[in-house]
Tab-separated table of C-alpha atoms in Angstrom:
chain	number	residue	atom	x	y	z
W	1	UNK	CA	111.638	113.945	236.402
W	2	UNK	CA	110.102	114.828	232.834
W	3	UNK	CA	110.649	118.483	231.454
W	4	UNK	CA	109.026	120.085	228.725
W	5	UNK	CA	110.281	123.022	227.145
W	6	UNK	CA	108.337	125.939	226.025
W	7	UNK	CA	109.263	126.221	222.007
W	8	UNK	CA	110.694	129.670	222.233
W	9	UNK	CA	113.015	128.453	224.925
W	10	UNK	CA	113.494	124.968	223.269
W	11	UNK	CA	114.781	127.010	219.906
W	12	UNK	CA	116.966	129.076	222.087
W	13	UNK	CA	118.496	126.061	223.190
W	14	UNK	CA	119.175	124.640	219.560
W	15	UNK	CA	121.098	128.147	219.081
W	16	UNK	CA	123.622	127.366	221.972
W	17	UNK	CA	124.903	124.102	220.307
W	18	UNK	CA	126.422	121.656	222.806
W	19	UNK	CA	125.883	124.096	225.599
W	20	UNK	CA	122.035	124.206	224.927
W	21	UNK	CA	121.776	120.378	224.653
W	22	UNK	CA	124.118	119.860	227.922
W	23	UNK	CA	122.014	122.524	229.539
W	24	UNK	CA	118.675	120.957	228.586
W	25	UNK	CA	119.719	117.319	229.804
W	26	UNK	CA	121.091	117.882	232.637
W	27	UNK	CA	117.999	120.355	233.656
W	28	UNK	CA	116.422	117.677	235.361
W	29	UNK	CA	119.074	116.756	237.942
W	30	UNK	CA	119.076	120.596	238.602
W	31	UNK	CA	115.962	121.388	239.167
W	32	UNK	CA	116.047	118.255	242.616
W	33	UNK	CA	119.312	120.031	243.552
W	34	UNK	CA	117.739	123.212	243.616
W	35	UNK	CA	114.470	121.779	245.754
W	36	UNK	CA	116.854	120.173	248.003
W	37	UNK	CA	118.771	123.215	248.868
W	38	UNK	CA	115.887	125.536	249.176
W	39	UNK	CA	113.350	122.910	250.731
W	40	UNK	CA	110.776	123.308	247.705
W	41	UNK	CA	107.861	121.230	246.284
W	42	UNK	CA	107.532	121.781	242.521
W	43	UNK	CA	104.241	122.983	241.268
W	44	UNK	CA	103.078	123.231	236.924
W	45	UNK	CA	105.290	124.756	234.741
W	46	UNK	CA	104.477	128.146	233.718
W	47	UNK	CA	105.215	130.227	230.532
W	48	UNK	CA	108.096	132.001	231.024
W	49	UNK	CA	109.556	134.133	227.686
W	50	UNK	CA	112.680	132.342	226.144
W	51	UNK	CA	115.605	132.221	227.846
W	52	UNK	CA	114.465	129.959	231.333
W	53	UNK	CA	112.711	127.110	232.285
W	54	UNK	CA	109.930	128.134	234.859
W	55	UNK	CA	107.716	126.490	237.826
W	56	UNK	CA	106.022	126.632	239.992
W	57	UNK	CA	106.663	126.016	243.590
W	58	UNK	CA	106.137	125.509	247.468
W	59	UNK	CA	108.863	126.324	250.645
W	60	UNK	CA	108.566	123.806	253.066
W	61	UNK	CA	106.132	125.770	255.346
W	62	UNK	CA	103.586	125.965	252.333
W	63	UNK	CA	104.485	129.492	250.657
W	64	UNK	CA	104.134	129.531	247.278
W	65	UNK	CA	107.266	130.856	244.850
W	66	UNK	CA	108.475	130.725	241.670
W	67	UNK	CA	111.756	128.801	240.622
W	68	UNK	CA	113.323	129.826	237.092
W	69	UNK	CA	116.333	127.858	236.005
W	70	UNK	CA	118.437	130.075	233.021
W	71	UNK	CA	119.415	128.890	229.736
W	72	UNK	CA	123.069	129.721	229.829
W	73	UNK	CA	123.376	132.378	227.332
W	74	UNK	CA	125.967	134.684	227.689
W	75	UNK	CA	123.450	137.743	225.841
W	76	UNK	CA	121.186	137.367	228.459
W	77	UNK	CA	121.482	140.191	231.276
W	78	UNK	CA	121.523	139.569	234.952
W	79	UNK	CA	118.147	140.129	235.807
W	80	UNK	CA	119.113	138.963	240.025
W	81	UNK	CA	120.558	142.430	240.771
W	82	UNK	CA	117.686	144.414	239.591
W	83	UNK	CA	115.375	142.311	241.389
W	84	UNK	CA	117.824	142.588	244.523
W	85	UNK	CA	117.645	146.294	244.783
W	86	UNK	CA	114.143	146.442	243.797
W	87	UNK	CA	112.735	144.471	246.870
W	88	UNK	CA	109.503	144.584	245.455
W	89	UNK	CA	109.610	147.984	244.160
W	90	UNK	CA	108.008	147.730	241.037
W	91	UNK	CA	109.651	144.033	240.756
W	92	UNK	CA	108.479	140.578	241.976
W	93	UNK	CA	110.676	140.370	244.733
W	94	UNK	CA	113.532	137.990	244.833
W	95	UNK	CA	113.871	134.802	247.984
W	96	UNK	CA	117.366	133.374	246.835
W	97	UNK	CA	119.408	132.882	244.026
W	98	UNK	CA	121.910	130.889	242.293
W	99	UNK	CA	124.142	131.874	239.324
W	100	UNK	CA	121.764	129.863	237.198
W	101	UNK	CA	118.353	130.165	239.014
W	102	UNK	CA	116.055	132.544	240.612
W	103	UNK	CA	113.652	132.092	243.432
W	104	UNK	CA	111.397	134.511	243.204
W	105	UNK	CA	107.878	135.948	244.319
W	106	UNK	CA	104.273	133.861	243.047
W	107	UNK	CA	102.289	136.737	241.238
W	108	UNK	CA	98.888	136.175	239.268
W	109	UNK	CA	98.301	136.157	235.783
W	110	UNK	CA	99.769	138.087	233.187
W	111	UNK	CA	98.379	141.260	231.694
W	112	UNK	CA	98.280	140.446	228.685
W	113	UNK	CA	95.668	137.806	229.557
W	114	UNK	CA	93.972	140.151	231.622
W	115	UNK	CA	91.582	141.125	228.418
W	116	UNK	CA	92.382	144.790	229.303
W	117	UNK	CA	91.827	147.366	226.093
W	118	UNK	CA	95.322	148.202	224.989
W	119	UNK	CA	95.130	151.813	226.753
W	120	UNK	CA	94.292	150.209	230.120
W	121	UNK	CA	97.117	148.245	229.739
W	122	UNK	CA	99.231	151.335	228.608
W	123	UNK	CA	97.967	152.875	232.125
W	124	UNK	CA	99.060	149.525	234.292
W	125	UNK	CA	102.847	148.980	232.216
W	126	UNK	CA	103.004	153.160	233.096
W	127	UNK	CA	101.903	152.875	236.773
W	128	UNK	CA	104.443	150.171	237.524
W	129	UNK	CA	107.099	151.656	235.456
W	130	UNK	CA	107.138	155.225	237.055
W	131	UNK	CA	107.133	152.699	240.324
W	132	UNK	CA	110.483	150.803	238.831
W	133	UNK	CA	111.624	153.711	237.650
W	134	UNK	CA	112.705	155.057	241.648
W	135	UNK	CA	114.962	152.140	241.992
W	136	UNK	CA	118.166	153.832	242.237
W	137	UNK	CA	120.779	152.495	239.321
W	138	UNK	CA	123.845	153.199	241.423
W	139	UNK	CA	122.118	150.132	243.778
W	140	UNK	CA	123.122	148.178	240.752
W	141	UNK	CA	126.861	147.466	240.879
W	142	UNK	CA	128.124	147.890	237.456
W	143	UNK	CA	125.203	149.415	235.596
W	144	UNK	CA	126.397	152.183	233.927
W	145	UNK	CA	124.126	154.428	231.351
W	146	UNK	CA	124.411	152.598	227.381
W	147	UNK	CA	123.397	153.657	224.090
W	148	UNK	CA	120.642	151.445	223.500
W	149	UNK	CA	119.855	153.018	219.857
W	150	UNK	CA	123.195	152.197	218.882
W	151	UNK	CA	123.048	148.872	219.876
W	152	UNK	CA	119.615	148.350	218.037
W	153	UNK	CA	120.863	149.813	214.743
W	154	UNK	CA	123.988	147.349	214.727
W	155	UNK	CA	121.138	144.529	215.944
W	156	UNK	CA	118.622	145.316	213.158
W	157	UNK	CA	121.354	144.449	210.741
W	158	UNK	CA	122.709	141.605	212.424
W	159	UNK	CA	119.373	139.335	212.525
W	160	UNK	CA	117.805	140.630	209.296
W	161	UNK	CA	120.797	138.416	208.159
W	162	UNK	CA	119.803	135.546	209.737
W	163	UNK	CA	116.135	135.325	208.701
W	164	UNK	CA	114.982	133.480	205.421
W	165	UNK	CA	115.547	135.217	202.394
W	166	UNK	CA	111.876	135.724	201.471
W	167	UNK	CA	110.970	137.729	204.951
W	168	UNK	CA	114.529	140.006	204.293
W	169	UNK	CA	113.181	140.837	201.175
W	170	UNK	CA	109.921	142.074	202.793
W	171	UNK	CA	111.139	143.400	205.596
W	172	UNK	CA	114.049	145.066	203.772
W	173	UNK	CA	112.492	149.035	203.374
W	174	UNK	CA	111.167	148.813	206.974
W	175	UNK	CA	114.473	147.238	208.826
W	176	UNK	CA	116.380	150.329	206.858
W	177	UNK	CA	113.830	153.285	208.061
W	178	UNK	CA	114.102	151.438	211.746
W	179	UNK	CA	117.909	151.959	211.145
W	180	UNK	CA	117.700	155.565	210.309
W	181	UNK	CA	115.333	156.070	213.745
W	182	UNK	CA	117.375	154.398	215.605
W	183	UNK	CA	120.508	156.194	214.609
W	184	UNK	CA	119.031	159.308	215.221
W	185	UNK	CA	118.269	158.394	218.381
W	186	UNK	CA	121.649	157.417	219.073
W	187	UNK	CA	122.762	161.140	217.873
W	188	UNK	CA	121.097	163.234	220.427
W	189	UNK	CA	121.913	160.170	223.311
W	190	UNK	CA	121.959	161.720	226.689
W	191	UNK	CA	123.810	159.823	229.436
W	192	UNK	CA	122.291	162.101	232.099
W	193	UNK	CA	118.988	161.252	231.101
W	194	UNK	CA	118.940	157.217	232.035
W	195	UNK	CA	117.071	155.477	234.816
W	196	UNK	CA	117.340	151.853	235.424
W	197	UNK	CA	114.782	150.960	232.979
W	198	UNK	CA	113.532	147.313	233.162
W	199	UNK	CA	114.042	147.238	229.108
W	200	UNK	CA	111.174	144.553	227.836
W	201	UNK	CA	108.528	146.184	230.014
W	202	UNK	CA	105.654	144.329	227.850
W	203	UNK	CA	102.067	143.282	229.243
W	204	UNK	CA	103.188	139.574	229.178
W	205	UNK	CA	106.075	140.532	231.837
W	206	UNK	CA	103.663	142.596	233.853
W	207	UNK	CA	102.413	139.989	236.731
W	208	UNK	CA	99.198	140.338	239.084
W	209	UNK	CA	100.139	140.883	242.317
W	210	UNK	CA	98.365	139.291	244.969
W	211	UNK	CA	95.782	141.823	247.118
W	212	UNK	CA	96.234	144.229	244.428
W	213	UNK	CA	98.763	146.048	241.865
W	214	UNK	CA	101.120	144.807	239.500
W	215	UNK	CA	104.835	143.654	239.437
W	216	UNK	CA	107.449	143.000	236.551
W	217	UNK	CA	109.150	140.135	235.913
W	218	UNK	CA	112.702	139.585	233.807
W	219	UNK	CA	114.169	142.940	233.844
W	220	UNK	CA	116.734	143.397	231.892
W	221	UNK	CA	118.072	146.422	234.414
W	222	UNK	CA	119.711	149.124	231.448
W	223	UNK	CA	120.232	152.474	232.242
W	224	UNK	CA	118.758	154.140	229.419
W	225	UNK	CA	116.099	157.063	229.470
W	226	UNK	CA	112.659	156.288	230.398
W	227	UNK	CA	110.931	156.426	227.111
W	228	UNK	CA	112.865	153.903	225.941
W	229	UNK	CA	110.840	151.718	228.002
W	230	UNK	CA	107.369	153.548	226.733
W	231	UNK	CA	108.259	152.717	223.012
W	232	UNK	CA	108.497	148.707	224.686
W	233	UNK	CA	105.124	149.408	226.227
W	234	UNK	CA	103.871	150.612	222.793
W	235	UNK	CA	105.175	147.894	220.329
W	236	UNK	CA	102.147	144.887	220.791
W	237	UNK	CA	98.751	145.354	219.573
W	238	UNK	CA	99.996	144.105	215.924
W	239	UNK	CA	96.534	142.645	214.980
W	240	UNK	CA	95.038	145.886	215.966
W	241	UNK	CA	97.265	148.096	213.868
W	242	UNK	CA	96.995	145.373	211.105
W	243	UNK	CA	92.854	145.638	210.885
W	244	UNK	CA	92.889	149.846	211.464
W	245	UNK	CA	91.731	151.754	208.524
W	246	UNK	CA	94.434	153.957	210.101
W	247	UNK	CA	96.783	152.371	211.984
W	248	UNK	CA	99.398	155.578	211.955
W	249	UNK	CA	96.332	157.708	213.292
W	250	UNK	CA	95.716	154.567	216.011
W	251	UNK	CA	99.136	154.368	217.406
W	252	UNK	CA	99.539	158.366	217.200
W	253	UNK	CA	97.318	158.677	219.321
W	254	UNK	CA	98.797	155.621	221.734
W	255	UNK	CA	102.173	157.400	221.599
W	256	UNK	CA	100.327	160.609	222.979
W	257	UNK	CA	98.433	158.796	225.741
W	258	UNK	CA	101.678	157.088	226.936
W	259	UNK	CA	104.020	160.162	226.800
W	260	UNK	CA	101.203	162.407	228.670
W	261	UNK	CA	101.310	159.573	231.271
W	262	UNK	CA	104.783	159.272	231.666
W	263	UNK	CA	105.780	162.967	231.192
W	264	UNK	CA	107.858	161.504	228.319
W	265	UNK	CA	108.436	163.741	224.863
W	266	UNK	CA	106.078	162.111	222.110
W	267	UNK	CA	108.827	161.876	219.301
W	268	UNK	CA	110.798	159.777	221.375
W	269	UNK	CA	108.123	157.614	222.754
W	270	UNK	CA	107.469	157.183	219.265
W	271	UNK	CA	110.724	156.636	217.622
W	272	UNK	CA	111.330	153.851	220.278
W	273	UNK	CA	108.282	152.477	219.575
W	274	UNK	CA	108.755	152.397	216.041
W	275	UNK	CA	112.483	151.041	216.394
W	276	UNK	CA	111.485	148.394	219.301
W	277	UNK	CA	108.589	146.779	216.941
W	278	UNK	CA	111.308	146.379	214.013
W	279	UNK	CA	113.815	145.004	215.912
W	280	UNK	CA	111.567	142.552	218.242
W	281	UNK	CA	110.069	141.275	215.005
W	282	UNK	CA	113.670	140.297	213.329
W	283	UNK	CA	114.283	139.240	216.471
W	284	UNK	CA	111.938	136.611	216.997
W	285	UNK	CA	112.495	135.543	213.013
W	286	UNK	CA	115.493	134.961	213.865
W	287	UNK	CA	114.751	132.719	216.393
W	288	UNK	CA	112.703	130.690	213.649
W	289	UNK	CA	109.463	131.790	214.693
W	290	UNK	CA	108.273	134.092	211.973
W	291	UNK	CA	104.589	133.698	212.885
W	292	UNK	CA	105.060	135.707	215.834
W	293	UNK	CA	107.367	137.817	214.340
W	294	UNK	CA	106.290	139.383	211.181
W	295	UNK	CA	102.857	140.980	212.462
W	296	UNK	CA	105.144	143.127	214.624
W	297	UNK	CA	107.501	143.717	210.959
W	298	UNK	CA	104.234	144.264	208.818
W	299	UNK	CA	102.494	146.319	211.235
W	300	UNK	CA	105.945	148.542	211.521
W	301	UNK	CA	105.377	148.536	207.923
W	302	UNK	CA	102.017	150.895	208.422
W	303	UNK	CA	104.188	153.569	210.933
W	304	UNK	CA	106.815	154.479	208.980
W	305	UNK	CA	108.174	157.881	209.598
């Protein structure tokens, strides 16, 4: 069996060392283990974000489902137990699992290749969150509420070290202001105020679901208020903030839209925002991919505060 890996998961591999390369050779032999034991019939491969190797696939009796195999990175969180007490609440739901793999629900396309104007797809991420959002946390064993700013702030300045010295330097005034936010977010951090977020609820993780609706994939499952989750929905659309004569005037008036949908508070739809595009941006740099990653930077560049 021949498997190619998409390159954001193939450079997540290189990262891992000798894990990543064991991982990556011995993915074959996993995947026929895995279509033994469930009684499946491997489809395409399918894009599927960086951290899993994803196909498409068919139970014995002809259903169709999804099989994701996980790169074995201890960073990434345990998406199974979200999906477990979502049962389809807002979530694809989940068929069986494995420690390492996922058999999940078929869903359509992706919205972000839906062609939907950025506020429609505001409205859809919304819909599905405030859907998501009912999923009890305490269903969760071992969730517990975290403060996510703080975790950014000590992030930012983690991969801004590892990206080439050229994009640090341009980068540099933006990554601090993203520190300050994010700090100040982490000041006035309310325990009481978390929901089990999904926590990278972007339009290419929001799935068409078949007769109608939507449903996320790869939650991450934190406990963290809601409009941290609105500030994920609001940090694409680089390319459009890029070409606006005014992008802060643009995305104000995003950050409005979303937060009246929501029921969210505007500054903190829009710190997050501000604070998620900085920090996916490094991130992805870091990963050596600073194509996709500095129109998030450079648009951050245009917001701010």
């Amino acid at each position: 069996m021949s498997v190619r890996l998409q390159p954001l998961v193939r450079a997540r591999v290189a990262r891992l060392g000798a894990r990543g390369a064991d991982w990556a050779e011995r993915l074959p032999g996993r995947l026929e283990d895995l279509c033994e034991q469930w009684g499946l019939e491997l489809g395409r491969p399918l894009a599927g974000g960086s951290a899993s190797y994803v196909v498409a696939a068919r139970t014995r009796d002809g259903a169709p489902r999804v099989l994701k195999v996980l790169v074995p990175d201890p960073d990434l969180a345990d998406e199974a137990p979200v999906l477990a007490a979502a049962d389809g609440t807002g979530y694809a739901r989940l068929y069986e699992v494995e420690p390492d793999a996922l058999l999940m629900e078929a869903l359509g396309q992706p919205l972000e290749r839906s062609g939907a104007s950025p506020e429609d797809a505001f409205g859809a991420l919304v819909t599905t969150l405030r859907r998501a959002w009912q999923v009890p946390a305490g269903l969760v064993v071992g969730r517990r509420p975290v403060d996510k700013a703080a975790l950014l702030a000590a992030d930012l300045e983690r991969h801004v070290a590892l990206v080439a010295p050229a994009v640090a330097d341009e980068v540099r005034r933006t990554v601090d202001a993203a520190g300050e936010v994010a700090r100040a977010l982490s000041a006035a951090y309310d325990p009481a105020a978390g929901v089990l977020a999904h926590g990278d609820a972007h339009p290419g993780n929001l799935l068409r679901r078949p007769g109608g609706g939507w449903a996320f994939v790869d939650p991450d499952g934190l406990v963290v208020e809601p409009a941290y989750d609105l500030g994920v929905v609001l940090r694409d659309h680089s390319r459009r903030l890029l070409e606006h004569p005014s992008a802060a005037d643009l995305h104000r008036g995003w950050v409005a839209l979303v937060a009246d949908q929501a029921g969210a508070d505007p500054a903190r739809v829009a710190a997050w925002a501000f604070v998620e595009r900085v920090s996916t941006g490094l991130f992805v740099c870091a990963l050596g991919s600073p194509a996709v990653g500095l129109p998030f930077l450079r648009s951050a560049a245009l917001l701010v505060p």
